[in-house]
CSV table of C-alpha atoms and ligand atoms in Angstrom, one decimal:
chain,number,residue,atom,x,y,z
A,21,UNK,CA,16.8,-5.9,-3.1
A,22,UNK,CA,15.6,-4.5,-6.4
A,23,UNK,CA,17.4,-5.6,-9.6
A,24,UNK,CA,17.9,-3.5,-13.1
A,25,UNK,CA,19.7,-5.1,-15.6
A,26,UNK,CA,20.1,-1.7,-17.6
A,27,UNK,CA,21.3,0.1,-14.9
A,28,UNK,CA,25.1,1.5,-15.2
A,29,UNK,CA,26.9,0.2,-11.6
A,30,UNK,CA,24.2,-2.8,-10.7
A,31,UNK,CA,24.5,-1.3,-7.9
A,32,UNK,CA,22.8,1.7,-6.1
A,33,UNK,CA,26.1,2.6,-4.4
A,34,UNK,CA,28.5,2.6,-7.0
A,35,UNK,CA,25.9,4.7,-9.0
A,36,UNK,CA,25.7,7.0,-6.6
A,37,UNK,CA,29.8,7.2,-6.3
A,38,UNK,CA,29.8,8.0,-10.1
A,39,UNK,CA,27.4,10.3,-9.9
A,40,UNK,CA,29.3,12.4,-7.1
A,41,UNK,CA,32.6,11.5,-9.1
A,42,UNK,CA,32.2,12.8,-12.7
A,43,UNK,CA,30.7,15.4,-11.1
A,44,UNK,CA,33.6,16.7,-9.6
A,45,UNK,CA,35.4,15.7,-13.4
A,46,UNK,CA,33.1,17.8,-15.1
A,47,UNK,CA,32.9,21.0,-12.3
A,48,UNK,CA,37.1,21.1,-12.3
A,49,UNK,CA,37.0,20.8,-16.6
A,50,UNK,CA,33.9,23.6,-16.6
A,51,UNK,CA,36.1,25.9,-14.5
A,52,UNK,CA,39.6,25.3,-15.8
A,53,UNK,CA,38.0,26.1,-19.2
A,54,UNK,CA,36.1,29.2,-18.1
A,55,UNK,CA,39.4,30.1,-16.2
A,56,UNK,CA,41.7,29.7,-19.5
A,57,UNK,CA,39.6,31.9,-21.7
A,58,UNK,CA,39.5,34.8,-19.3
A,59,UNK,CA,42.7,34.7,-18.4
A,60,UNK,CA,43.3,34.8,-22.1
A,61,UNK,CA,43.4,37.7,-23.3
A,62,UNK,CA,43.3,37.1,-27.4
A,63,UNK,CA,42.5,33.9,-28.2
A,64,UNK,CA,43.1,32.9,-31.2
A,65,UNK,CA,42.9,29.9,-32.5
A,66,UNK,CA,46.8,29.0,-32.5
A,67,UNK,CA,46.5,29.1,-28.7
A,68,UNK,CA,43.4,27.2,-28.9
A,69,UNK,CA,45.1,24.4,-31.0
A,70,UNK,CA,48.7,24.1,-28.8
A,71,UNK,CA,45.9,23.6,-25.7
A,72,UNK,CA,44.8,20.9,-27.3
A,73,UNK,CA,47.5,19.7,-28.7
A,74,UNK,CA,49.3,19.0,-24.9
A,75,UNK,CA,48.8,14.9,-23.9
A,76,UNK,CA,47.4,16.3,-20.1
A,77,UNK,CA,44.8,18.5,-21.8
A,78,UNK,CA,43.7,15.9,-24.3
A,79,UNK,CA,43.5,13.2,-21.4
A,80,UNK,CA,41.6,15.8,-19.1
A,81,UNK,CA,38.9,16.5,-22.0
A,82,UNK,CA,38.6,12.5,-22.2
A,83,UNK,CA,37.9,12.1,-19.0
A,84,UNK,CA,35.7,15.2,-18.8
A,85,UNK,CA,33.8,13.1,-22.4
A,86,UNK,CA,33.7,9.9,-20.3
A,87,UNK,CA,32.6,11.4,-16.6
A,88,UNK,CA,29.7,13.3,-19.0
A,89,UNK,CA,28.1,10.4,-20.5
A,90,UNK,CA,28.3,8.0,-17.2
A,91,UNK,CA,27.1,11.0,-15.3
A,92,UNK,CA,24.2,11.5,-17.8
A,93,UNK,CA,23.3,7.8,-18.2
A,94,UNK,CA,22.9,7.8,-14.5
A,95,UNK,CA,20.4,10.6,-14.7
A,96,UNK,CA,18.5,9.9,-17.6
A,97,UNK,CA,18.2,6.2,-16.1
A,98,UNK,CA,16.9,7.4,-12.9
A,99,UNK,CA,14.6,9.8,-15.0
A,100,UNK,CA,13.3,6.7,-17.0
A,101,UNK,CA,12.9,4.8,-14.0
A,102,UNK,CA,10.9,7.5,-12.3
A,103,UNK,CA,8.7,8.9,-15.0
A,104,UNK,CA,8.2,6.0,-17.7
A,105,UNK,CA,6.7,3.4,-15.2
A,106,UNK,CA,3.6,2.1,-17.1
A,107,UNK,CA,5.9,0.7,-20.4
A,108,UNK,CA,8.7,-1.5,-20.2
A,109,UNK,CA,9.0,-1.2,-23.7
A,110,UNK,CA,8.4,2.7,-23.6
A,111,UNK,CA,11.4,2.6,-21.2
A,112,UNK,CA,13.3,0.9,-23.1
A,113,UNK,CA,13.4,2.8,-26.3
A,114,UNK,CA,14.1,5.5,-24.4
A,115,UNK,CA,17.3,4.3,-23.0
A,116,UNK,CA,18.3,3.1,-26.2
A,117,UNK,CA,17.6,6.4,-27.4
A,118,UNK,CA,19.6,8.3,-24.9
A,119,UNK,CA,22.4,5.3,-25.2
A,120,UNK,CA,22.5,5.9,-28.9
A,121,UNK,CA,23.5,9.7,-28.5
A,122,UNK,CA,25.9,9.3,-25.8
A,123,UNK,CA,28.1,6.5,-27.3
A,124,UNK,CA,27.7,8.6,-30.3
A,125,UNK,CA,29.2,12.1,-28.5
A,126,UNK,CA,32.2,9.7,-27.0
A,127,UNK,CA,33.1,8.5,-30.1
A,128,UNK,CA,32.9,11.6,-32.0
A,129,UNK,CA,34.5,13.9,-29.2
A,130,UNK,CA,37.6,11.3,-29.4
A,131,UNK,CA,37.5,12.0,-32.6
A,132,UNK,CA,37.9,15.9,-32.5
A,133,UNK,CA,40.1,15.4,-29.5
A,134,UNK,CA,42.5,12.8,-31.4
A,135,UNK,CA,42.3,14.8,-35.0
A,136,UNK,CA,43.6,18.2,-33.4
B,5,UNK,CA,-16.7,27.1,8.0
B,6,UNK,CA,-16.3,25.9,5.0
B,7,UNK,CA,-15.3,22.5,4.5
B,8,UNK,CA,-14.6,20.6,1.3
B,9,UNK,CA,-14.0,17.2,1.6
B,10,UNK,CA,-12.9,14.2,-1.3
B,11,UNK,CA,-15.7,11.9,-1.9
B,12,UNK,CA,-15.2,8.7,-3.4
B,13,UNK,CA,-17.3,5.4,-3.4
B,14,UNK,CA,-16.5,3.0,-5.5
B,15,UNK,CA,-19.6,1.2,-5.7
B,16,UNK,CA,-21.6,4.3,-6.3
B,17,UNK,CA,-19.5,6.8,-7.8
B,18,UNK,CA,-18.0,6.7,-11.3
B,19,UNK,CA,-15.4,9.4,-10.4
B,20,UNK,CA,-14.3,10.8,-7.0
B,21,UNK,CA,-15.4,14.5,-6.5
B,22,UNK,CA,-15.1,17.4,-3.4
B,23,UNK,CA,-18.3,17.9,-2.2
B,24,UNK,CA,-18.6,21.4,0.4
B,25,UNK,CA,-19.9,21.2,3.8
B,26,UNK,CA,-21.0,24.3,5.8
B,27,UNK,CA,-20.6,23.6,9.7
B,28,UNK,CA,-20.6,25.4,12.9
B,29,UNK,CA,-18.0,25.0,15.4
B,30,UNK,CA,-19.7,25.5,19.2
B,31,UNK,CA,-18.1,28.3,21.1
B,32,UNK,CA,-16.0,29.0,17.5
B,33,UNK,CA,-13.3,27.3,19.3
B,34,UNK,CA,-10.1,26.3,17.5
B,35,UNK,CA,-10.5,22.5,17.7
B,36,UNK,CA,-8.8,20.2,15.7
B,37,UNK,CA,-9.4,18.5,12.0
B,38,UNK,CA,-11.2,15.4,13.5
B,39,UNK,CA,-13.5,17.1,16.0
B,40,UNK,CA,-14.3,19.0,12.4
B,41,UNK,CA,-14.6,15.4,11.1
B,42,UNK,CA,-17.3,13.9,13.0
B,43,UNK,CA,-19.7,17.5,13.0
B,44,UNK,CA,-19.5,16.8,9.0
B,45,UNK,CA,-20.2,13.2,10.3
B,46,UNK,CA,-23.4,14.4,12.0
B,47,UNK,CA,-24.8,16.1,8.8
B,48,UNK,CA,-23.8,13.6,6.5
B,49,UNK,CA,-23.1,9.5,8.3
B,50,UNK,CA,-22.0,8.3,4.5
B,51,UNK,CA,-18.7,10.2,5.1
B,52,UNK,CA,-15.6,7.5,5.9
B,53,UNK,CA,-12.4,8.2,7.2
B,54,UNK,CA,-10.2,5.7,10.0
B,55,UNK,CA,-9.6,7.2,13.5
B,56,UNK,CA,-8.8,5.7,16.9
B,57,UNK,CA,-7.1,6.5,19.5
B,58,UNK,CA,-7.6,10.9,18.8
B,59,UNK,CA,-4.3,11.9,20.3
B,60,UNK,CA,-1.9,11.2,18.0
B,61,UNK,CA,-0.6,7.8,18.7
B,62,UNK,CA,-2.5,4.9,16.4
B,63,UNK,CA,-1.7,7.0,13.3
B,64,UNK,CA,-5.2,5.8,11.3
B,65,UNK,CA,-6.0,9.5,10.8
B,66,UNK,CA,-3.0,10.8,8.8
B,67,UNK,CA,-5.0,12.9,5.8
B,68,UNK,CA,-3.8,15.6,3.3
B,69,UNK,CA,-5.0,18.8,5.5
B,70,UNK,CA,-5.2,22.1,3.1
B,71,UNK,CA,-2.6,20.3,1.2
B,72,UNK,CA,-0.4,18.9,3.5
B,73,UNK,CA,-0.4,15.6,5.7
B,74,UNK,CA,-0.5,15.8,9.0
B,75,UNK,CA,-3.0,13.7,11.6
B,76,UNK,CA,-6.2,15.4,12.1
B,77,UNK,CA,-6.6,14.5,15.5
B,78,UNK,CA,-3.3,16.5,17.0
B,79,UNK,CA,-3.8,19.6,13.9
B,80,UNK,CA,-5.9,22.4,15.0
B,81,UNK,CA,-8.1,24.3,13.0
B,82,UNK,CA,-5.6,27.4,13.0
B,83,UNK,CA,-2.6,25.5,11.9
B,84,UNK,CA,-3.8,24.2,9.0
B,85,UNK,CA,-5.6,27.4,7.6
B,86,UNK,CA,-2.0,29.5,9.0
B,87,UNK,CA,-4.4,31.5,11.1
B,88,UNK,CA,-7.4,32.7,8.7
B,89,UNK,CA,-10.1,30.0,10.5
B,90,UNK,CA,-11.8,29.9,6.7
B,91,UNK,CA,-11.2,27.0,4.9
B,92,UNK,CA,-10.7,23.5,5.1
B,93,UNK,CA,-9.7,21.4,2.6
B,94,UNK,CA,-9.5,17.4,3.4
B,95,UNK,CA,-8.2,14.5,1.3
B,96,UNK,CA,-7.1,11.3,1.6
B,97,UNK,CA,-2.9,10.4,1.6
B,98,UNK,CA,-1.8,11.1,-2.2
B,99,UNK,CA,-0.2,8.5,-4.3
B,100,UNK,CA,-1.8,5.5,-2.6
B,101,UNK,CA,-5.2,3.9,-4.2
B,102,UNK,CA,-8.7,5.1,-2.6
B,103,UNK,CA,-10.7,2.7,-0.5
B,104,UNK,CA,-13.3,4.8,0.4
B,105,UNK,CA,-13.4,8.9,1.2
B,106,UNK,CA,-10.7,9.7,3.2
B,107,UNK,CA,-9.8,5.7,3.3
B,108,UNK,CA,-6.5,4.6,1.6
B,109,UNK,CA,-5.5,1.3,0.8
B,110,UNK,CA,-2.1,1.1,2.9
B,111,UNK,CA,-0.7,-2.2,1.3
B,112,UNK,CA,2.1,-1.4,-0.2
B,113,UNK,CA,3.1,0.8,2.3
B,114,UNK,CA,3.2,-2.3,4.6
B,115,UNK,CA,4.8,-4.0,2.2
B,116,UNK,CA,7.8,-1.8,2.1
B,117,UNK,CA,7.9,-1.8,5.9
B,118,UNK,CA,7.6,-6.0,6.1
B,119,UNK,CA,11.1,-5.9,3.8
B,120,UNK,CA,13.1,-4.0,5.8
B,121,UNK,CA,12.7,-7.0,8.6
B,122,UNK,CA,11.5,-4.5,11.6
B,123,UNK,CA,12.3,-6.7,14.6
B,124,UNK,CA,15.3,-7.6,16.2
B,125,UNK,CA,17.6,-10.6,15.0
B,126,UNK,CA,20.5,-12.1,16.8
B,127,UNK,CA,22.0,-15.2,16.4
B,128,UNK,CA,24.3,-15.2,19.2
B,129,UNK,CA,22.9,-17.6,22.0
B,130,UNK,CA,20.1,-16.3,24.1
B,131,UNK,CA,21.2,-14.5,27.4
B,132,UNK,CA,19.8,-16.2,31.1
B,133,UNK,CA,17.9,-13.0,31.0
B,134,UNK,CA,17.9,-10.0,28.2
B,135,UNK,CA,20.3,-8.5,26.1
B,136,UNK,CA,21.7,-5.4,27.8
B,137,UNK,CA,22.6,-2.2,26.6
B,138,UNK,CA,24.5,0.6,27.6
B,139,UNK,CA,22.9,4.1,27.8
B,140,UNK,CA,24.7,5.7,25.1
B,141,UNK,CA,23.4,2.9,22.8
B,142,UNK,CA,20.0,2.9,23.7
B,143,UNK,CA,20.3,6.5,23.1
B,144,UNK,CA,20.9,5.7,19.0
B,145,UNK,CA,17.5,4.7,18.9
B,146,UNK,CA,15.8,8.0,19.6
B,147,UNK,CA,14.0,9.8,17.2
B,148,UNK,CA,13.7,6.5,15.4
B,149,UNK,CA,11.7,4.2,17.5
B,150,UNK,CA,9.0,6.9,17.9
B,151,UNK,CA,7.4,6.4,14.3
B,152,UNK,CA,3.7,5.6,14.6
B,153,UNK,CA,3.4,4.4,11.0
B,154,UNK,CA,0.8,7.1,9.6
B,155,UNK,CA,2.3,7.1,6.4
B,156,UNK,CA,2.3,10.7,6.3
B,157,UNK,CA,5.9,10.9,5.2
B,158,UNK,CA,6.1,8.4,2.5
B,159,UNK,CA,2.7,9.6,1.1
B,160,UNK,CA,4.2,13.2,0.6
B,161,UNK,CA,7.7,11.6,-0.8
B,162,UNK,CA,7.5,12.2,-4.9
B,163,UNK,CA,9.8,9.2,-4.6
B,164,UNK,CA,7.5,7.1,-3.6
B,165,UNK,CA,4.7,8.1,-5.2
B,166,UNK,CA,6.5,7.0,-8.5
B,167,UNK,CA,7.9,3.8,-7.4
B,168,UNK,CA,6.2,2.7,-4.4
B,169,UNK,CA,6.5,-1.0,-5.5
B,170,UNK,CA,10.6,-0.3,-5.3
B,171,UNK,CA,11.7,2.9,-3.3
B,172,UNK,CA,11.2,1.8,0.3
B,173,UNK,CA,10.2,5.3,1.3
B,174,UNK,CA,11.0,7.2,4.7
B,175,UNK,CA,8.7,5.6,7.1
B,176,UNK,CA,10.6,2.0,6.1
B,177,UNK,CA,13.6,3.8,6.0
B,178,UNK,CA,13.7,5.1,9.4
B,179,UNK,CA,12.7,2.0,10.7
B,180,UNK,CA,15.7,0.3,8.7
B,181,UNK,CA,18.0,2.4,10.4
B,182,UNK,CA,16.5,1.8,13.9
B,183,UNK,CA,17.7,-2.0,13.3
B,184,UNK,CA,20.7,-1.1,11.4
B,185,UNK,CA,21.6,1.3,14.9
B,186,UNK,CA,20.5,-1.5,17.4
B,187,UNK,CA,23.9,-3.0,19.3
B,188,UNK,CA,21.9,-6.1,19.9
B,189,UNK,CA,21.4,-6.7,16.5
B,190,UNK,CA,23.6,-8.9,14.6
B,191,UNK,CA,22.3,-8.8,11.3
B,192,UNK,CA,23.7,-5.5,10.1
B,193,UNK,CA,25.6,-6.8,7.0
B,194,UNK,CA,22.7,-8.9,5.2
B,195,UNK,CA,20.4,-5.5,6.1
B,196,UNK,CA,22.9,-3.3,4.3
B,197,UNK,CA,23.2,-6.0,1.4
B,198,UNK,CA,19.4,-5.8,1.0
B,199,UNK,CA,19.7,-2.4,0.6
B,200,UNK,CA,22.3,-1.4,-1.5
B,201,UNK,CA,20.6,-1.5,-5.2
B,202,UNK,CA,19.7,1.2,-7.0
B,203,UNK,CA,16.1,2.0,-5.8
B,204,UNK,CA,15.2,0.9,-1.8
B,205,UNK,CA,17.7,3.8,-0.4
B,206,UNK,CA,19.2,5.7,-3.1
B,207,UNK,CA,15.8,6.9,-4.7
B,208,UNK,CA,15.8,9.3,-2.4
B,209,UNK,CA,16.2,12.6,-3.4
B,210,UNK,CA,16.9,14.4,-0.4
B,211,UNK,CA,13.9,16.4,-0.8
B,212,UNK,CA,12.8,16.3,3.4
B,213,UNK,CA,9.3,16.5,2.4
B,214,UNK,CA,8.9,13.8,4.7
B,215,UNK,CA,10.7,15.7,7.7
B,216,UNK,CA,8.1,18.6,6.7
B,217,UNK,CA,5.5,16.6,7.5
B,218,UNK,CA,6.4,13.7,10.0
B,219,UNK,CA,3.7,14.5,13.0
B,220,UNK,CA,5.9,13.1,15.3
B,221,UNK,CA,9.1,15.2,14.6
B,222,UNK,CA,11.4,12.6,13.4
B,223,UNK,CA,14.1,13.1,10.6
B,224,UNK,CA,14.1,10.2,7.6
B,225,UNK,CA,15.8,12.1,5.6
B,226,UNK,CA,18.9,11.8,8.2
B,227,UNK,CA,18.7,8.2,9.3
B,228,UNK,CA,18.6,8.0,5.3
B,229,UNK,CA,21.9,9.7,5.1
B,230,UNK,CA,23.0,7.7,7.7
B,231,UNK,CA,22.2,4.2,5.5
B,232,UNK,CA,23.9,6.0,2.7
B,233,UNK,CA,27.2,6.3,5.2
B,234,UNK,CA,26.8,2.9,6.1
B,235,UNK,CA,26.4,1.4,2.8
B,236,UNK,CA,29.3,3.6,1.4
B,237,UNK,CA,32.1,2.6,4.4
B,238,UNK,CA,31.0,-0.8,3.5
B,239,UNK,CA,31.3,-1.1,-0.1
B,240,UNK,CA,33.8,1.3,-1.8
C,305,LIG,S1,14.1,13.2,1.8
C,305,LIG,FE1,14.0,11.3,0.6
C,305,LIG,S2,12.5,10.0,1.6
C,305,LIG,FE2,12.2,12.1,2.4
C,305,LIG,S3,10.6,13.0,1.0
C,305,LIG,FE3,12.6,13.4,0.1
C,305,LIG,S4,13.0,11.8,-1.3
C,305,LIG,FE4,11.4,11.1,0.0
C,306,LIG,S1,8.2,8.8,10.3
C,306,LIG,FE1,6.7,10.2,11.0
C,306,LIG,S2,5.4,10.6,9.3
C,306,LIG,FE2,6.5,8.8,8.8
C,306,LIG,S3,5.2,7.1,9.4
C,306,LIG,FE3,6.5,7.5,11.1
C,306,LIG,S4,5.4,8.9,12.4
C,306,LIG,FE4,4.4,8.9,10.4
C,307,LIG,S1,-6.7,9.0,15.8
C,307,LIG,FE1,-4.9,8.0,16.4
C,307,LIG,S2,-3.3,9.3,15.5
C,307,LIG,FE2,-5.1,10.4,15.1
């Protein structure tokens, strides 16, 4: 047993069910999307607005926001773990790093999502 | 034939280097890597590498043949140059620190094997005379019992070559699933708990190099899946 105190589940299982998870999220968001703006013929951005505007689309995108940054704190994690063995403190920074911009997309895509 | 082999001796040699070896093979027969082994052997008796049993059973030869592992005792000439006969190219296991030549220091390795408790525990009271089984589950253990411990697989696993302190690598893995599928163990559940953090199983990647190489045909990457299975019915 191999313990990581920065890692997301504590647990190699339930990382590995959040990984398969939000990837299904973000796969069904990626094709509803691309799916809405072909079978939309002139988009404007009226239609684009009333999308956003409906409670189910707004909690989808949160979800798709949320499943996005556990999915890539999971990889970058593993990527840190892998590739940035020789400095704690390297590693570290890192994370922080990649911590700092994700908590900063949520909080600004709830933003946008919440303003429209 | 040409063949170049990795030098390194630590208590002569500042830096490891390939130094070329030009040999003749009697009867230009196809023999196999070691045979090649000990006519360099003849020319030059500083040369090191581990060998035993030369049929592909101890598993002390396992070496990085033309860039992949294999033993050289059961890998003919012709297999590992795909035919051409021209070149040879020998070095020791990658990822694992250099003894000697073609020597590698295999402690961590056994270290990852030692945690995955290979032996049988029950705690049930001992039978009068063994624990039986029935066919079909003495047939779970094939193609997992058979693993010789050459370290080919984990050596080739980029896994484990970046965190061989943590990732317990294919070779432990299979053997973690041979005890996991034994009906006459009763240990499964601390096993699995042992297992279930982020690195031991799930640093694999699924990238089979290991079933690439494996000398012995055997398939870590599935009894790998099958922990995964096991781990997953058990904890979500
Ligand atoms: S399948 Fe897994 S264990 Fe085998 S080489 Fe790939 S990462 Fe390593
Ligand atoms: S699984 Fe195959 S390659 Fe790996 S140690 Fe066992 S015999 Fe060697
Ligand atoms: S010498 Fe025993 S496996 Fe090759």
């Amino acid at each position: 047993m191999v313990n990581s105190v920065t890692n997301l589940g504590r647990s190699g299982v339930y990382d590995w069910v959040i990984q398969r998870l939000t990837a299904v999220i973000l796969a069904l968001y990626t094709l509803f999307l691309l799916g809405y703006v072909l079978a939309t013929p002139d988009l404007t951005y009226d239609v684009w607005k009333d999308l956003f505007s409906c409670t189910a689309m707004k909690i989808f995108t949160f979800a798709a926001l949320l499943s996005m940054c556990a999915h890539a704190w999971v990889g970058l994690w593993t990527i840190s773990t892998d590739y940035l063995t020789s400095s704690a403190v390297v590693r570290f920074i890192f994370q922080l790093v990649c911590a700092g911009f994700l908590f900063t997309y949520l909080v600004w895509g709830f933003d946008i999502l919440w303003g429209v | 034939m040409l063949v170049s082999i990795y030098r390194y001796n630590p208590e002569k040699d500042t830096a490891p280097y390939m130094q070329d070896y030009e040999i003749t093979i009697p009867g230009n027969r196809d023999v196999m890597i070691l045979d090649v082994l000990a006519l360099v052997k003849e020319q030059d008796s500083t040369l090191a590498y581990r060998r035993s049993c030369r049929e592909g059973v101890c598993g002390s030869d396992g070496m990085n043949i033309n860039g992949k592992n294999g033993l050289a005792c059961i890998t003919p000439i012709s297999e590992a140059t795909k035919g051409k006969m021209d070149k040879l190219v020998l070095r020791p296991l990658p990822g694992m620190p250099v003894i000697r030549d073609l020597v590698i220091d295999m402690t961590m390795f056994y270290q990852q094997y030692e945690k995955v408790k290979p032996y049988l525990e029950n705690n049930t009271p001992a039978p009068a005379i063994e624990r039986l089984q029935t066919p079909e589950e003495r047939a779970k253990l094939d193609g997992l019992y058979e693993c010789i411990l050459c370290a080919c697989c984990s050596t080739s696993c980029p896994s484990f070559w970046w965190n061989p302190d943590k990732f317990v690598g294919p070779a432990g893995l299979l053997q973690a699933y041979r005890f996991l599928a034994d009906s006459r163990d009763t240990m499964t559940q601390e096993r699995l708990a042992g297992l279930s953090d982020p690195f031991s199983v799930f640093r694999c990647r699924g990238i089979m190099n290991c079933v690439n190489v494996c000398p012995k045909g055997l398939n870590p990457t599935r009894a790998i899946g099958h922990i995964r299975n096991m781990l997953l019915t058990q904890q979500v």
